[in-house]
Short mmCIF file of C-alpha atoms in Angstrom, two decimals:
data_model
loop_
_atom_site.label_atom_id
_atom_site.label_comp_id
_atom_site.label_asym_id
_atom_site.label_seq_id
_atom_site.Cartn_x
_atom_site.Cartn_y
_atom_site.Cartn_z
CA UNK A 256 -12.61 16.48 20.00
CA UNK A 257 -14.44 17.01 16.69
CA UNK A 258 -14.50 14.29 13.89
CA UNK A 259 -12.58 16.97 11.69
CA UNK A 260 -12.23 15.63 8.01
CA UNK A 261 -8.93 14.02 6.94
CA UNK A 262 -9.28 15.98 3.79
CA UNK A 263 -6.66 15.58 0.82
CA UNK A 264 -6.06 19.33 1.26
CA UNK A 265 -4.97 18.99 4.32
CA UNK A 266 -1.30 19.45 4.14
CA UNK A 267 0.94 20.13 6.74
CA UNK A 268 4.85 20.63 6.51
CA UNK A 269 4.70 18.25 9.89
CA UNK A 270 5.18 14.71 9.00
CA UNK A 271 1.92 12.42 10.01
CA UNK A 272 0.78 8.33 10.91
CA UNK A 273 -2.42 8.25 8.62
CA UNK A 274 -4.72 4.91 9.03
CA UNK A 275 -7.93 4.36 6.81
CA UNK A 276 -10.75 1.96 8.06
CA UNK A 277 -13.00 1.38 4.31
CA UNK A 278 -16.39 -0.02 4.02
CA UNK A 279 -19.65 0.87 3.44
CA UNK A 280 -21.01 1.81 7.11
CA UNK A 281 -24.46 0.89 6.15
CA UNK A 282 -25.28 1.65 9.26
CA UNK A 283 -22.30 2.73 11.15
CA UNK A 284 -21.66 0.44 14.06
CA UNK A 285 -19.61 0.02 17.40
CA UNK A 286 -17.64 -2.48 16.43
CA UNK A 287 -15.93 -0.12 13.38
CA UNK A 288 -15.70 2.71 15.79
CA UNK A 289 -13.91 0.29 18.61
CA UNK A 290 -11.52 -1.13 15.41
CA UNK A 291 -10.69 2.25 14.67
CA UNK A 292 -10.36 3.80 18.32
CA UNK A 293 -7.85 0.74 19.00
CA UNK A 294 -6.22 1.17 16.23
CA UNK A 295 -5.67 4.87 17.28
CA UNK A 296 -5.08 4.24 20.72
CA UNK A 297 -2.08 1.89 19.83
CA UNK A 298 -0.77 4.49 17.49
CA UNK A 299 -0.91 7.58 19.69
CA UNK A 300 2.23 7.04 21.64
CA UNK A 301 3.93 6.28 18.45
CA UNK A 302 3.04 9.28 17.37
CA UNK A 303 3.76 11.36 20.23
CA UNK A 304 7.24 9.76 20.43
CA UNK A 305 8.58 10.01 17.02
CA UNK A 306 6.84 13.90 16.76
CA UNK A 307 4.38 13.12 14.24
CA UNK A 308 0.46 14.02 13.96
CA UNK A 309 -1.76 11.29 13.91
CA UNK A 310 -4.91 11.14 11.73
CA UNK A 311 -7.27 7.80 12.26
CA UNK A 312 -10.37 8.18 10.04
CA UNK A 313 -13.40 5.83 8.37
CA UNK A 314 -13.21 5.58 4.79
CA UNK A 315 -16.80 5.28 3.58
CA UNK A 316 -17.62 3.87 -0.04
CA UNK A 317 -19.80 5.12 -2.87
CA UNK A 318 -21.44 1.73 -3.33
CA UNK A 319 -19.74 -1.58 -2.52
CA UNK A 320 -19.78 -2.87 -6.71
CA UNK A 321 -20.62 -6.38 -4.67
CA UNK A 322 -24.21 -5.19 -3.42
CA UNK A 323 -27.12 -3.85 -4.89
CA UNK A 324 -28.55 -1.98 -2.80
CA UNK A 325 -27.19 1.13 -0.32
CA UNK A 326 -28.13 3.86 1.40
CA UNK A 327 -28.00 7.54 0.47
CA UNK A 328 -23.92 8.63 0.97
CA UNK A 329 -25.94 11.68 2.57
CA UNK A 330 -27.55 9.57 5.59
CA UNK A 331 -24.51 7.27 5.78
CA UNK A 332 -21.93 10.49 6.09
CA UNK A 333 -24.39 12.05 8.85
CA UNK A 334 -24.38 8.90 10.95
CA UNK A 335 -20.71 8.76 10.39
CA UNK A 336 -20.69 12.09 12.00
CA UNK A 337 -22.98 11.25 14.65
CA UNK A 338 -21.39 7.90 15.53
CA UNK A 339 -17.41 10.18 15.75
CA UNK A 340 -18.64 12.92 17.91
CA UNK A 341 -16.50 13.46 20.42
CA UNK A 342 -13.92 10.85 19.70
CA UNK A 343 -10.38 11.56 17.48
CA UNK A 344 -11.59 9.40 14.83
CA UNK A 345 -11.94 11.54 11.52
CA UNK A 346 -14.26 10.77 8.16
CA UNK A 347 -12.46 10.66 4.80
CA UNK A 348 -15.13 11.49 2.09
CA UNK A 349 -12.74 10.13 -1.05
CA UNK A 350 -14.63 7.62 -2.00
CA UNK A 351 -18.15 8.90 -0.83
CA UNK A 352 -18.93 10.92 -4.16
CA UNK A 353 -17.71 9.43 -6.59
CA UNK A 354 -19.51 6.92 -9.30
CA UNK A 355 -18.75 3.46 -8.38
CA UNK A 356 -17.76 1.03 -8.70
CA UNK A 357 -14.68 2.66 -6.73
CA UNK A 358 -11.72 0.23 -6.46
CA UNK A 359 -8.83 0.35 -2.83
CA UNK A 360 -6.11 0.39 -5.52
CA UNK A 361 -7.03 3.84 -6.82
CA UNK A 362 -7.62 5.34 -3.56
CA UNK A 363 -4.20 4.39 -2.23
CA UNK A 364 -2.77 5.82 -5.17
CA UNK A 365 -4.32 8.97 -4.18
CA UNK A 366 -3.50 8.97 -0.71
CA UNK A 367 0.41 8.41 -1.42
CA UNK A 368 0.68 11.02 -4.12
CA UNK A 369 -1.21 13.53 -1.71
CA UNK A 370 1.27 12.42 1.38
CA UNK A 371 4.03 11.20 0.25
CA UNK A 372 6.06 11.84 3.16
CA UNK A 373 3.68 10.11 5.32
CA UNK A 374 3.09 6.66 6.98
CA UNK A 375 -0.27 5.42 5.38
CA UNK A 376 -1.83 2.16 6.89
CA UNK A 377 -5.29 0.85 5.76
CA UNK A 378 -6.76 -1.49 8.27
CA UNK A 379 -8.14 -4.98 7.03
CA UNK A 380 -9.75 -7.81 8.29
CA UNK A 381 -7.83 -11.72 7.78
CA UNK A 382 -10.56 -12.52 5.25
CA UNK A 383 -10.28 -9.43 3.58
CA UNK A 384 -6.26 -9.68 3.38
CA UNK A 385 -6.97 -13.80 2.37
CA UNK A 386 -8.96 -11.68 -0.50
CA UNK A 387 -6.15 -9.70 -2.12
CA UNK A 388 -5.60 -11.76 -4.95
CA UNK A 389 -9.05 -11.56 -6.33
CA UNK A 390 -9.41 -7.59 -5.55
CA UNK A 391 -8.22 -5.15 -8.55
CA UNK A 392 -4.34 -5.22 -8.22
CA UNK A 393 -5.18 -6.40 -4.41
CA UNK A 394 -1.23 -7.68 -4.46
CA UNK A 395 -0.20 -3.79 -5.06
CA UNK A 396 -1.61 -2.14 -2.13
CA UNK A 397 1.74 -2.49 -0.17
CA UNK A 398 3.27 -0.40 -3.10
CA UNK A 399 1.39 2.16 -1.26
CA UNK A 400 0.13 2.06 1.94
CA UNK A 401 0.98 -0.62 5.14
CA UNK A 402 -1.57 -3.17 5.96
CA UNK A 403 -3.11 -3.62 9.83
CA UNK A 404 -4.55 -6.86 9.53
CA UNK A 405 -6.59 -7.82 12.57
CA UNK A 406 -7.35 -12.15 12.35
CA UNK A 407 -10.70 -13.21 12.27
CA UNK A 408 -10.06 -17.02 11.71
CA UNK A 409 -11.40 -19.35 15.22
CA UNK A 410 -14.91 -17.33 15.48
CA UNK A 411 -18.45 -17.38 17.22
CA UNK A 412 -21.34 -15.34 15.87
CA UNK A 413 -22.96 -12.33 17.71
CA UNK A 414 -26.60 -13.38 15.85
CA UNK A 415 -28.21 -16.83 15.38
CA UNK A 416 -30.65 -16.06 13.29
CA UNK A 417 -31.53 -19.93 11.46
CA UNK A 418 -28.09 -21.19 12.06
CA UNK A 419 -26.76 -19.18 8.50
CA UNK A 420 -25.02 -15.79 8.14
CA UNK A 421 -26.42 -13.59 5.82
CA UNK A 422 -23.95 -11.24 5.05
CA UNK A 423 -23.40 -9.86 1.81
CA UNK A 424 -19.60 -11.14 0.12
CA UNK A 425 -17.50 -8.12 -0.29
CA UNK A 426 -14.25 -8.34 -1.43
CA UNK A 427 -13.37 -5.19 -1.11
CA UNK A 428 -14.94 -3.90 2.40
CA UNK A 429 -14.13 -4.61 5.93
CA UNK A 430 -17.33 -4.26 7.33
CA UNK A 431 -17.11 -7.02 10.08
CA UNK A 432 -19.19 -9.74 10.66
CA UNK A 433 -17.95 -12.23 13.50
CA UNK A 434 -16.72 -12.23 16.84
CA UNK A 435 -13.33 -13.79 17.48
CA UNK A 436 -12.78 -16.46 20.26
CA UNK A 437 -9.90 -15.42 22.02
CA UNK A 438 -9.73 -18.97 23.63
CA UNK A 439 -9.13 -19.99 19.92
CA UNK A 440 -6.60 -17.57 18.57
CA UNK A 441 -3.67 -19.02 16.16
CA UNK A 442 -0.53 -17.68 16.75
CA UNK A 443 0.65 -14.94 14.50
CA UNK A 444 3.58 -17.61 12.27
CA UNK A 445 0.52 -19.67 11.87
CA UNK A 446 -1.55 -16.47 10.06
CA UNK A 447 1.20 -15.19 7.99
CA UNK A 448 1.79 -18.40 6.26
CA UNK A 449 -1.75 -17.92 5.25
CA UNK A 450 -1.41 -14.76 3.74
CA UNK A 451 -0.50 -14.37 -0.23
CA UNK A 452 3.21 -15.69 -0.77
CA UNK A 453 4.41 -12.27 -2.77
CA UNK A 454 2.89 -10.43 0.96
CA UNK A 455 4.57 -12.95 3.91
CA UNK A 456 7.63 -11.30 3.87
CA UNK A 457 6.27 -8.03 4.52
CA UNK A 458 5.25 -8.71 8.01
CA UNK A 459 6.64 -7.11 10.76
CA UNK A 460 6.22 -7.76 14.43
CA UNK A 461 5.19 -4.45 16.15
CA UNK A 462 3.35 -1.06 14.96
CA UNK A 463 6.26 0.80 15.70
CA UNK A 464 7.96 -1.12 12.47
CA UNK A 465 4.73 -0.80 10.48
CA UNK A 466 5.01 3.05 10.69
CA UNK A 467 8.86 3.17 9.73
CA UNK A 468 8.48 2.16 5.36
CA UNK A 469 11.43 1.76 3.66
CA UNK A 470 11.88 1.78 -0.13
CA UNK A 471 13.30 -0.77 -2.36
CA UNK A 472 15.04 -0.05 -6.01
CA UNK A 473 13.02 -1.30 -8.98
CA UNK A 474 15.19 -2.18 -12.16
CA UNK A 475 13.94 0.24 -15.04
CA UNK A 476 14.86 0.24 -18.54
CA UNK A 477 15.97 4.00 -17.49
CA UNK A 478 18.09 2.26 -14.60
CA UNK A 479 16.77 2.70 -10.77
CA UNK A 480 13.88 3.60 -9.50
CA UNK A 481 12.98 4.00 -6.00
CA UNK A 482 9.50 3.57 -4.64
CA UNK A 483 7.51 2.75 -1.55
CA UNK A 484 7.27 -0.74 -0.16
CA UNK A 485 4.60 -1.21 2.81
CA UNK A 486 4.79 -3.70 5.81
CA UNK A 487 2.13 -5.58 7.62
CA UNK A 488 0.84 -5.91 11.13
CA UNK A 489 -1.09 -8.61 12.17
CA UNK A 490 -2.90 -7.85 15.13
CA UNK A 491 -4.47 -11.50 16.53
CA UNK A 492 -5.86 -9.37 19.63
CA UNK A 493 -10.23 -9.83 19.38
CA UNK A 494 -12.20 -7.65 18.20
CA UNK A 495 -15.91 -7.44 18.75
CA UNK A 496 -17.64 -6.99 15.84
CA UNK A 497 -21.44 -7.58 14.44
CA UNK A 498 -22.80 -8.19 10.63
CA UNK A 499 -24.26 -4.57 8.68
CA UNK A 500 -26.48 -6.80 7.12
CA UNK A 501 -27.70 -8.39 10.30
CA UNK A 502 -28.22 -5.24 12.00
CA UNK A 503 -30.17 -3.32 8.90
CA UNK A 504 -32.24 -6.73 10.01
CA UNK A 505 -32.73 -6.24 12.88
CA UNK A 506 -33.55 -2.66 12.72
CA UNK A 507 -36.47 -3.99 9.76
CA UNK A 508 -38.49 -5.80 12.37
CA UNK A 509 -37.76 -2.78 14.81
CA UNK A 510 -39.55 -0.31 12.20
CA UNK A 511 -42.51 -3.09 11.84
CA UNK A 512 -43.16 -3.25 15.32
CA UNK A 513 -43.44 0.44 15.93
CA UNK A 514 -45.25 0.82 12.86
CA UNK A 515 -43.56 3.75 11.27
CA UNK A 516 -45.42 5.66 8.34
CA UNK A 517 -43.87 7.07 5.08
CA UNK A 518 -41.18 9.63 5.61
CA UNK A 519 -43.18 11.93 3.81
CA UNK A 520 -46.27 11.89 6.07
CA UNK A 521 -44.07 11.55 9.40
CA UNK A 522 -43.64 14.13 12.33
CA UNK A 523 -41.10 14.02 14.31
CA UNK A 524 -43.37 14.49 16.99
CA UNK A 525 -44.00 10.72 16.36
CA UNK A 526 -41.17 9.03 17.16
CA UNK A 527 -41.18 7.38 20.24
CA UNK A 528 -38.95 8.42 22.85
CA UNK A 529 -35.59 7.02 22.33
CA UNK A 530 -35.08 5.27 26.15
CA UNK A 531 -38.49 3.25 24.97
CA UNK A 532 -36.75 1.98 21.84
CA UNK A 533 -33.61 1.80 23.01
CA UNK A 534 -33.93 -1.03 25.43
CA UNK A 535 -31.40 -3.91 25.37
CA UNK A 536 -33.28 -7.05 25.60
CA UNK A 537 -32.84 -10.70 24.18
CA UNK A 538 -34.56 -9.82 20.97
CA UNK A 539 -33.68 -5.97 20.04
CA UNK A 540 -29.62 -6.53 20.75
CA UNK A 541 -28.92 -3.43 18.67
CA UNK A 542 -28.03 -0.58 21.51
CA UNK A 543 -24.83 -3.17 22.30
CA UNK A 544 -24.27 -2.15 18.92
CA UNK A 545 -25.22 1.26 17.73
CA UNK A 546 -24.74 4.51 19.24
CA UNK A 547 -27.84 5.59 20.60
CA UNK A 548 -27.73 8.69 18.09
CA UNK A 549 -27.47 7.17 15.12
CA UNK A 550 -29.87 4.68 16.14
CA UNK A 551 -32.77 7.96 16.65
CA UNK A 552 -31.02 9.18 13.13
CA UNK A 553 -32.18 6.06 11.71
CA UNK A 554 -35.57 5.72 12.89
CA UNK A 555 -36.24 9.54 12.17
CA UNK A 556 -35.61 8.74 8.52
CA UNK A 557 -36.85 5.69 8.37
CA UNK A 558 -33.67 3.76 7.05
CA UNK A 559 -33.49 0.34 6.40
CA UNK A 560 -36.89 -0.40 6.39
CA UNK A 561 -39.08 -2.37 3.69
CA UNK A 562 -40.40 1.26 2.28
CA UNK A 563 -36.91 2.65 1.91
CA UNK A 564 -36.61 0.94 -1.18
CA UNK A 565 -39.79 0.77 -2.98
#
């Protein structure tokens, strides 16, 4: 199946289960495309039971306003593409193009008035949801859209590089860092009571509730007004998942050791075949992690590398 964009103008008289996966894919990685292909794969029958289309897509960023430094939307949108080929996962481009910083708050704002009639869901990470007070009008999100929350908290990490994780803070992105241990897993009572107060009474206990909103009534000076009111899911399943920041890394010393020249003066003709750099050993982990395509994308345009930003 093609990774068709979820584009606003695509309106349909047929109501639809829409869920949004954000961050800055910089680079793309399996553990967002097995978030969002779970995520999908627990909706589906949903969807086919209650008669509804079902749109799962990756919701790339501008620029995180938390980091300095990106790559082009242009590369990061064609290894979005590369990474979705062949899967139902789609690529929302709302925030892609426009000058950030670019805040969740006003993109849910924009999904809902495009589909009103439909179930929205944005899918977070437990530190991310932890977060919400400190993100612009983080609180108001369920005004909009449901939250999938999937728990992070008991975890081990995929790279021991030093003993320290590198990652970049980011508030507002879900790009995932850690690996949970499912020995370890709190129960799900035990995470809601560490979510915001004004948000614990929004959880529900299955997806099926999460894609059935209600609305409340909201005393106006012009008497009642009715408006969405989201719910939350908090999936404590594990889900395997690597640092961005580790990986771009990792893919640093890659470019060093094959000794990659300037863009400008490179062939293709140069780039060694992709089964000889694509070997999983003890110190190049990165095909557990990237699709072998994007990974040739990335060493074809020499991404992430020490003379990408100079």
């Amino acid at each position: 199946m093609p990774n068709t964009n979820d584009s606003l103008d695509n309106k349909t008289s047929r109501p639809a289960i829409r869920a949004y996966l954000g961050g800055s894919f910089d680079p793309v990685h399996q553990g967002h495309i097995q978030m969002a292909m779970y995520v999908y794969e627990r909706l589906l029958p949903i969807a086919e039971g209650q008669q509804r289309d079902l749109h799962v897509s990756l919701l790339p960023n501008s620029r995180s306003p938390f980091k300095q430094k990106s790559t082009d939307p242009h590369h990061r949108l064609a290894m979005l593409k590369l990474a979705t080929l062949d899967t139902p996962i789609q690529i929302n481009e709302l925030e892609l193009w426009q000058t950030p910083p670019v805040y969740t708050i006003d993109s849910v704002r924009t999904l809902r008035e495009r589909y009103p009639h439909d179930s929205l869901i944005f899918i977070i990470g437990m530190d991310s949801a932890l977060s919400l007070p400190h993100w612009k009008e983080g609180l108001a999100l369920t005004d909009h859209v449901n939250l999938w929350i999937f728990s992070r908290s008991h975890v081990t990490r995929i790279f021991d590089k030093d003993g320290a994780d590198k990652d970049d803070v980011d508030k507002d992105d879900v790009d995932n860092d850690i690996l949970p241990d499912p020995d370890n897993m709190p129960n799900t009572d035990t995470i809601q009571a560490k979510l915001p107060v004004p948000l614990q009474s929004l959880v529900v206990g299955t997806p099926t509730e999460l894609v059935t909103p209600i609305t409340k009534a909201l005393a106006t000076n012009t008497g009642l007004k009715s408006t969405h009111q989201g719910h939350i899911y908090i999936d404590a399943r594990p889900v395997a998942a690597v640092s961005s920041t580790q990986i771009r890394e990792q893919l640093q010393s890659v470019q060093d050791r094959l000794n990659i020249m300037q863009a400008a003066d490179r062939q293709m003709t140069s780039i060694p075949p992709i089964n000889d750099i694509m070997n999983h050993t003890a110190t190049n982990p990165l095909p557990k992690w990237l699709n072998p395509a994007v990974y040739h994308y990335i060493i074809a345009h020499q991404l992430y590398s020490a003379a990408q930003f100079r």
